[in-house]
mmCIF file of C-alpha atoms and ligand atoms in Angstrom:
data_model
loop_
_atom_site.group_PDB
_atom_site.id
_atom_site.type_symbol
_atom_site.label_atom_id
_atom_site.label_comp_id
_atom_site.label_asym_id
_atom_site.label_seq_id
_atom_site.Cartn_x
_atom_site.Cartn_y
_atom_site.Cartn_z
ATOM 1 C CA UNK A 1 83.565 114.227 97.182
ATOM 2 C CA UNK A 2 86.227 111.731 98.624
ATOM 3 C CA UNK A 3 85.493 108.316 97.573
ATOM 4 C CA UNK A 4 86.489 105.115 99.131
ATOM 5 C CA UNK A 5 87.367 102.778 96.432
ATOM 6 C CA UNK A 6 89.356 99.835 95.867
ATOM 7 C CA UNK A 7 90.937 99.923 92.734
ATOM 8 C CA UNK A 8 92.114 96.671 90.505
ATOM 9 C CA UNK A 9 94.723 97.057 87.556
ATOM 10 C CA UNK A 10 94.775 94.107 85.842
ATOM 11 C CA UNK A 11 97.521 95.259 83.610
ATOM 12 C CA UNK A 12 98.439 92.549 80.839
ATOM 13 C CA UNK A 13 97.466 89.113 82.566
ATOM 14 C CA UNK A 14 94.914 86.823 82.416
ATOM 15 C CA UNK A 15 93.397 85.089 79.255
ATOM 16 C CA UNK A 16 89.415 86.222 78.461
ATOM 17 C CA UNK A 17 88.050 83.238 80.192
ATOM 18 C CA UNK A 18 90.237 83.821 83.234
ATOM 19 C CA UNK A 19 88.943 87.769 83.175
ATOM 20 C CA UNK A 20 85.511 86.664 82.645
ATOM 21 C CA UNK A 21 85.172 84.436 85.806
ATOM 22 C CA UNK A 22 87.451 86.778 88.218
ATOM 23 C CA UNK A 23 85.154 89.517 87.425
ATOM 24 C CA UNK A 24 81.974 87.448 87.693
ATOM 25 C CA UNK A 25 83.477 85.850 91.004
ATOM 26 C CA UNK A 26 84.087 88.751 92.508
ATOM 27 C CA UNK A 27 80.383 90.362 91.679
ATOM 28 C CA UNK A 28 79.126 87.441 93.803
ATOM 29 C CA UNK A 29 81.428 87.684 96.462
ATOM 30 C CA UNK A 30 80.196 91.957 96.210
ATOM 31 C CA UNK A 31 76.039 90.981 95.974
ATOM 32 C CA UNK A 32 76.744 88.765 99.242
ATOM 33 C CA UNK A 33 78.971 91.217 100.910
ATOM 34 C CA UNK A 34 78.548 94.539 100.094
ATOM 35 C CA UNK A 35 81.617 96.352 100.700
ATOM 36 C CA UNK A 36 81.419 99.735 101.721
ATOM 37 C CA UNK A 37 84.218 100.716 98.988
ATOM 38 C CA UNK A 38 83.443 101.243 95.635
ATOM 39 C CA UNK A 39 85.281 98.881 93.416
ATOM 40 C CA UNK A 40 86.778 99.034 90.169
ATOM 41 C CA UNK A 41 88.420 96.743 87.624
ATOM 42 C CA UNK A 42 90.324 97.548 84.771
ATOM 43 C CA UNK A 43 91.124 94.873 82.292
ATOM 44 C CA UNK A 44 93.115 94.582 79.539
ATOM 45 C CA UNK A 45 90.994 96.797 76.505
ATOM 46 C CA UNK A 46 90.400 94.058 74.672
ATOM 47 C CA UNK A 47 88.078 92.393 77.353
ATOM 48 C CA UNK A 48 86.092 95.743 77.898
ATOM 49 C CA UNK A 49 83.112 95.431 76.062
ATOM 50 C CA UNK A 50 82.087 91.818 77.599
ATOM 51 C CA UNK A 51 83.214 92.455 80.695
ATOM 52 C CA UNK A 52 81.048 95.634 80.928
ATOM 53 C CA UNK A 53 78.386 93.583 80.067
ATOM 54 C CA UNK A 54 78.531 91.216 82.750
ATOM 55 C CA UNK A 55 79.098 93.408 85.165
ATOM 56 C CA UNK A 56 75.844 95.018 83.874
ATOM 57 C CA UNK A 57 73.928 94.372 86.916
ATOM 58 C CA UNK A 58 76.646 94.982 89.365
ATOM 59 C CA UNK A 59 77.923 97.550 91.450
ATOM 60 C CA UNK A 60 81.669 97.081 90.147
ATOM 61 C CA UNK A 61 82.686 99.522 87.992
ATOM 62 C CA UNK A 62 84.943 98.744 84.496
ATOM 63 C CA UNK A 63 87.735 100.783 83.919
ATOM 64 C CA UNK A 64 89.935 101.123 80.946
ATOM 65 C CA UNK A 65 93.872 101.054 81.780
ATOM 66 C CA UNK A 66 95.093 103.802 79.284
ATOM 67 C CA UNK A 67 93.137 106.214 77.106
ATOM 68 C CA UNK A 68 94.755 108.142 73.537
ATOM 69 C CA UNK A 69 95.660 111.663 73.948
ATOM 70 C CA UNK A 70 94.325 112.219 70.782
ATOM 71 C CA UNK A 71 90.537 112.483 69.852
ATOM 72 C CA UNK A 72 90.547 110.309 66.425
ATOM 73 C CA UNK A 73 92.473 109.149 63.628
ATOM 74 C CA UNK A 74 95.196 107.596 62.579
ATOM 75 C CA UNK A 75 96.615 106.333 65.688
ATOM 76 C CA UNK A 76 97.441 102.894 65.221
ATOM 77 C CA UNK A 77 96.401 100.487 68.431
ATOM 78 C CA UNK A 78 95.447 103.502 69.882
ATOM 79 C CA UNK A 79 91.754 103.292 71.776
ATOM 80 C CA UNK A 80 90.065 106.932 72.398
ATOM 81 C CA UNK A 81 87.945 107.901 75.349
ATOM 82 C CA UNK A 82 84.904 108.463 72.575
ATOM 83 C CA UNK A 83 85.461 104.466 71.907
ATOM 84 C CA UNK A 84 86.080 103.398 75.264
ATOM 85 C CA UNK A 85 82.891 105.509 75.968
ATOM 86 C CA UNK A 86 80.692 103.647 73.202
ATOM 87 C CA UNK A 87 81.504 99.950 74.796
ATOM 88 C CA UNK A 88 80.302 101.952 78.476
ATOM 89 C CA UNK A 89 83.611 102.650 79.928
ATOM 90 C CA UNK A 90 83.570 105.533 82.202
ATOM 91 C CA UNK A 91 86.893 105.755 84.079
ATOM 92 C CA UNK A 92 90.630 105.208 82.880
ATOM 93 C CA UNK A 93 93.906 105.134 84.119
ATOM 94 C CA UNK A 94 96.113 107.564 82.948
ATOM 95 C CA UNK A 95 99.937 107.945 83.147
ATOM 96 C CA UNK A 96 100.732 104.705 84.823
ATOM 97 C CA UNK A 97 104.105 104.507 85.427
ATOM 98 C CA UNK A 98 104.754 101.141 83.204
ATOM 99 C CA UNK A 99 103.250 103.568 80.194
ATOM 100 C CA UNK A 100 106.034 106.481 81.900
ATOM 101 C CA UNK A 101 108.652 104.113 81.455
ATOM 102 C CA UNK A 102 108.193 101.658 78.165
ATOM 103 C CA UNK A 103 106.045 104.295 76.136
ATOM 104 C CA UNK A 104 107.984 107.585 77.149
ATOM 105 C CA UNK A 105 104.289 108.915 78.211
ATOM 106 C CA UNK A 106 105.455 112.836 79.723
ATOM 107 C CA UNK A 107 103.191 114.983 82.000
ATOM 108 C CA UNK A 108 101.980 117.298 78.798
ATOM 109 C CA UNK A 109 100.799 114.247 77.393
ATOM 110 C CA UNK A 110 99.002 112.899 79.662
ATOM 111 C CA UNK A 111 97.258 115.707 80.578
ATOM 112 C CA UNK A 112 95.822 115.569 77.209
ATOM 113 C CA UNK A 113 94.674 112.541 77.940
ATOM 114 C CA UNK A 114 92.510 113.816 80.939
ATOM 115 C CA UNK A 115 91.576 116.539 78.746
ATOM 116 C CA UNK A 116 89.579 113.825 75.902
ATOM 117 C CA UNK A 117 88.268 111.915 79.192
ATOM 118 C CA UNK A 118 86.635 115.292 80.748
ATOM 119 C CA UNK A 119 85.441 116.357 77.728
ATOM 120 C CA UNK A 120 83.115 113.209 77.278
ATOM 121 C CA UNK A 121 82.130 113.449 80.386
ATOM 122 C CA UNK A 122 84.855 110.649 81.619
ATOM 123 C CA UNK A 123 86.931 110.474 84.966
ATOM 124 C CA UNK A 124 90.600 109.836 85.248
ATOM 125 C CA UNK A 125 92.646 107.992 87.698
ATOM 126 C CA UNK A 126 95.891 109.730 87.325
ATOM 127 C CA UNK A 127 98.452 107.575 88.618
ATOM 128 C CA UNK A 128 102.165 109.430 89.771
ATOM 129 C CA UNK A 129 105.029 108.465 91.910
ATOM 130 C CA UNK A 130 108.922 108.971 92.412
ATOM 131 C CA UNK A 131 111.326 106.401 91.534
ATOM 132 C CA UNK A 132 113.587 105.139 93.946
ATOM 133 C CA UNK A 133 116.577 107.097 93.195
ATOM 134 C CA UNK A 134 114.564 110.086 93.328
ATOM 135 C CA UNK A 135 113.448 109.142 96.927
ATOM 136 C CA UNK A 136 117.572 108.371 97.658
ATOM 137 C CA UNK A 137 118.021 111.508 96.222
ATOM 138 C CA UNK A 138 115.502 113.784 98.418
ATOM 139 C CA UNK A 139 113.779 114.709 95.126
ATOM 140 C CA UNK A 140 110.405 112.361 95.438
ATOM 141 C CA UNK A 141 108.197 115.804 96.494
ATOM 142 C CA UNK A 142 109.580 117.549 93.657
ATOM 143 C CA UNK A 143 109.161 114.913 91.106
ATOM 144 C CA UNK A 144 105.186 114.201 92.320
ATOM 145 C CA UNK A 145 104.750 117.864 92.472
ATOM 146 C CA UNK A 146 105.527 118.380 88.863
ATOM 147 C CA UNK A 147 103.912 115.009 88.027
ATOM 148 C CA UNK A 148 100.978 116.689 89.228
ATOM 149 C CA UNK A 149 101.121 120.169 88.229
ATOM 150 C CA UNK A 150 101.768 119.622 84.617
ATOM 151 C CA UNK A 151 98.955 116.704 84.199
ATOM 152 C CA UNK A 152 95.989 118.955 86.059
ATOM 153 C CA UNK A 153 97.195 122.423 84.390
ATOM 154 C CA UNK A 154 94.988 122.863 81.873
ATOM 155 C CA UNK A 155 91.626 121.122 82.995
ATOM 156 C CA UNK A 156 88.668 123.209 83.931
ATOM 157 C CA UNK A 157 88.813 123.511 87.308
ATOM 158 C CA UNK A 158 84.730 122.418 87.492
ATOM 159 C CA UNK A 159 85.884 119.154 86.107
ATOM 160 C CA UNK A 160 88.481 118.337 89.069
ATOM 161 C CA UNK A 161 85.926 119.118 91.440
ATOM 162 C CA UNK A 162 83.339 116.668 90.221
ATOM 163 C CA UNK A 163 85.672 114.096 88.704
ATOM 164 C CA UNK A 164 89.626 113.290 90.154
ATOM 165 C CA UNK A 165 91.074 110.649 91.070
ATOM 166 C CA UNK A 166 94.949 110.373 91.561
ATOM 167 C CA UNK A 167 97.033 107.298 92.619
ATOM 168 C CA UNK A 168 100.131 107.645 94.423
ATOM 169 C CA UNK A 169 102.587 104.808 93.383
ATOM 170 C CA UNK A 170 106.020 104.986 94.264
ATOM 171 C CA UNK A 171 107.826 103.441 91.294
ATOM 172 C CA UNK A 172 109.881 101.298 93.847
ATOM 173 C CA UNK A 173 106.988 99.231 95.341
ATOM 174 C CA UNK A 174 105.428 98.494 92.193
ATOM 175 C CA UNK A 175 105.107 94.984 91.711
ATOM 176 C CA UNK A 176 108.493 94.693 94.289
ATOM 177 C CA UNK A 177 106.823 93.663 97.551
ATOM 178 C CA UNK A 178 108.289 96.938 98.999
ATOM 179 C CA UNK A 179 105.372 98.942 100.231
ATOM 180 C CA UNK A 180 105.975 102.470 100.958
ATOM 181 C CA UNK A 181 105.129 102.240 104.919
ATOM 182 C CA UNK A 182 101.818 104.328 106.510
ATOM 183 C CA UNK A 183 103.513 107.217 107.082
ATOM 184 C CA UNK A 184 105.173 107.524 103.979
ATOM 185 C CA UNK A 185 102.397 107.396 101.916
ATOM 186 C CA UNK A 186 99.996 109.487 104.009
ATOM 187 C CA UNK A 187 102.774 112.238 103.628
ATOM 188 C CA UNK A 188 102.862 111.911 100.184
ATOM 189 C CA UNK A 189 99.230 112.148 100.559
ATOM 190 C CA UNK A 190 98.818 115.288 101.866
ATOM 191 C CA UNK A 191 101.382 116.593 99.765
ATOM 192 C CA UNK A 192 99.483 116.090 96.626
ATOM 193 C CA UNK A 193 96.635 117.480 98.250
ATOM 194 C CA UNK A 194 97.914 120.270 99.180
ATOM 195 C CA UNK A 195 99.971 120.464 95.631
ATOM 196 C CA UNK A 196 96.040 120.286 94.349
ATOM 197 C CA UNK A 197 95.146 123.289 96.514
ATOM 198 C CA UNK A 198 98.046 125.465 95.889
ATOM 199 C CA UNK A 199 96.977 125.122 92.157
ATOM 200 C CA UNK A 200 93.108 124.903 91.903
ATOM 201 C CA UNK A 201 91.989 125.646 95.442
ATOM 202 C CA UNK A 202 90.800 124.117 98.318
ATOM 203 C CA UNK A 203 87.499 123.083 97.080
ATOM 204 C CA UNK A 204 89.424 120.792 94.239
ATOM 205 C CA UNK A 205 91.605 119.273 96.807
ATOM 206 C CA UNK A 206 88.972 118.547 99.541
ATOM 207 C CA UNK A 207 87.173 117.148 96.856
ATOM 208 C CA UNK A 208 90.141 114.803 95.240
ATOM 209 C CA UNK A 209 90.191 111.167 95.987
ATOM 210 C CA UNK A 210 93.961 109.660 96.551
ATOM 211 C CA UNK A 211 94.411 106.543 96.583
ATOM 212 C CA UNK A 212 97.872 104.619 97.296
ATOM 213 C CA UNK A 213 99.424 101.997 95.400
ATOM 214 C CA UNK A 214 102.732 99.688 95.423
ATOM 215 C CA UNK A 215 102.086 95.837 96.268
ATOM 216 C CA UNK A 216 99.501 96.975 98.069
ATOM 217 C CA UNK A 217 98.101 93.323 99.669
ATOM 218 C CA UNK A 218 95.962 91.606 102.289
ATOM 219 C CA UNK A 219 98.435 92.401 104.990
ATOM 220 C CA UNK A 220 99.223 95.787 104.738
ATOM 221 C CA UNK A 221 96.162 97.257 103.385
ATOM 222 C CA UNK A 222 94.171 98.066 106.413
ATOM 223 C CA UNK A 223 97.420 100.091 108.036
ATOM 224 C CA UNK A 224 97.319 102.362 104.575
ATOM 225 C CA UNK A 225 93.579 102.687 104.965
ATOM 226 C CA UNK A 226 93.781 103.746 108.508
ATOM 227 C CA UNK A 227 95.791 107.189 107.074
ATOM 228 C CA UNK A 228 93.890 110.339 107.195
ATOM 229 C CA UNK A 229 94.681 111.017 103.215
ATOM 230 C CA UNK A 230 94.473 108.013 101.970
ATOM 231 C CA UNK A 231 90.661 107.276 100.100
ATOM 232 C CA UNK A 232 91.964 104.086 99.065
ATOM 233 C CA UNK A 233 94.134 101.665 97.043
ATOM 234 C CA UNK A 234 94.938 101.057 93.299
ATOM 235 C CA UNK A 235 96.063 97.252 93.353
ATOM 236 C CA UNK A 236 97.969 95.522 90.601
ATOM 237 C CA UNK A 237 98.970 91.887 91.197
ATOM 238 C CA UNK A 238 96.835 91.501 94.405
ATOM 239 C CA UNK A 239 94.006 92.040 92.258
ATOM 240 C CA UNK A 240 94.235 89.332 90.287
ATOM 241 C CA UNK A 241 93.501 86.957 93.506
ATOM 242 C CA UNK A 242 89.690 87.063 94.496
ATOM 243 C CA UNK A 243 90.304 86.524 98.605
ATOM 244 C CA UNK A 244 93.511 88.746 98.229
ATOM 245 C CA UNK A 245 91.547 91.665 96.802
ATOM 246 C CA UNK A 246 88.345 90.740 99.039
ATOM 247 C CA UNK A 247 90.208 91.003 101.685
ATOM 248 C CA UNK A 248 91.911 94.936 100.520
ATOM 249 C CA UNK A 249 88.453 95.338 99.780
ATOM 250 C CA UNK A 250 87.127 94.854 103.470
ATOM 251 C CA UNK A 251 89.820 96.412 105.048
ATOM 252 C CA UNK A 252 88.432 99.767 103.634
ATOM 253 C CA UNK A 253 85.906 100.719 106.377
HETATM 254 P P1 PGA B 301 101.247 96.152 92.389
HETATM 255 O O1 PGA B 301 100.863 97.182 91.198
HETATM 256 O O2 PGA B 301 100.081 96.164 93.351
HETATM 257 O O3 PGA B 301 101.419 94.828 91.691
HETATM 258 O O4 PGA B 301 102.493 96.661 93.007
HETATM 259 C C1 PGA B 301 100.179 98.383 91.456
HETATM 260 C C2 PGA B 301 99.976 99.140 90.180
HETATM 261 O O5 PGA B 301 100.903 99.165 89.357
HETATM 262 O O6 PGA B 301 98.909 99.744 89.943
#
């Protein structure tokens, strides 16, 4: 089923004390308001474990911000979905595009990752997006469409239709203050969708939740929301301000 959620990437900020209260703030600002998205954080791995717990009562959900593509071993600094699973993660990002550009992550790759995730019963948020030249270039549908293709090829198609989640973020308004405008994304949008039911059918695609992100913010949120394709938003530094993300968070009706 489409979800509405509100997604917050964290990335590599904030010390544990600074984690611990945001999260804690925001689950009382969520018990008093009781958004009608679902809402997810993902802090750094280190901070999982304590932050699940006190979110233990909550509605928010923890998510980890990369998973291995490997099951065990020796991986150094590498966390697997069977670990994250063990501290009560459920959800991870996958194939972010900071991990695309400073660790070389591929499609193949991350696919595998989704692969370990499904297979313990995990759900990804696959992120993808075009970089600017690409866009300049008249290449972004091509780019998302292989993006997508090669990351969802070899996943059990039962899997996609209980569990997907995909993030559109164009390279060039992450982090920039460039948002890709309404239309823009919600074409993109459908794209993938449609990208999702070219390869696995329509009951996959009707079923896949797509959110947008790309200094996504209080100002431009509700705009994106109002977009027939778009579920919701993946946020990175907006997040990381409780009435900045309250506010993303109540302009998804
Ligand atoms: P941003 O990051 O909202 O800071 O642009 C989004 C993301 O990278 O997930």
């Amino acid at each position: 089923m489409r979800r509405k959620i509100v997604a917050g990437n964290w990335k590599m900020n904030l010390t544990f004390q600074q984690a611990r209260e945001l999260a804690l703030r925001l689950n009382t600002w969520v018990k008093a308001h009781k958004p009608i998205a679902e809402i997810i954080v993902a802090p750094p791995h280190l901070y999982l474990e304590q932050i699940n717990k006190d979110l233990r009562n909550s509605t928010i959900t923890v998510a980890s911000q990369n998973v291995s593509a490997m099951p065990n071993g020796a991986f150094t600094g590498d966390v697997s979905a069977e670990q994250l699973l063990s501290i009560g993660t459920k959800i991870s990002i996958v194939g972010h595009s900071e991990r695309r550009a400073y660790h070389y992550e591929q499609d193949k790759y991350i696919g595998k990752k989704i692969t370990h995730l499904y297979e313990h019963g995990m759900s990804p948020i696959l992120c993808v997006g075009e970089k600017l030249e690409d866009r300049e270039q008249g290449k972004h549908f091509d780019v998302v469409e292989e993006q997508v293709t090669i990351a969802l090829e070899r996943q059990d198609p039962e899997n996609l239709k209980k569990n997907l989640i995909v993030a559109y973020e164009p390279v060039w308004a992450i982090g920039t203050g460039k948002t890709a405008t309404p239309d823009q994304a919600q074409e993109m949008h459908a794209f993938i969708r449609k990208t999702i039911g070219n390869q696995h059918g329509l009951s996959v695609a009707n079923r896949t939740t797509i959110l947008y992100g790309g200094s996504v913010n209080a100002g431009n949120a509700r705009d994106l929301f109002e977009q027939y394709d778009i579920d919701g938003a993946l946020v990175g530094g907006a997040s990381l301000n409780l009435d900045d993300f309250t506010t993303i968070i109540s302009a998804r009706k």
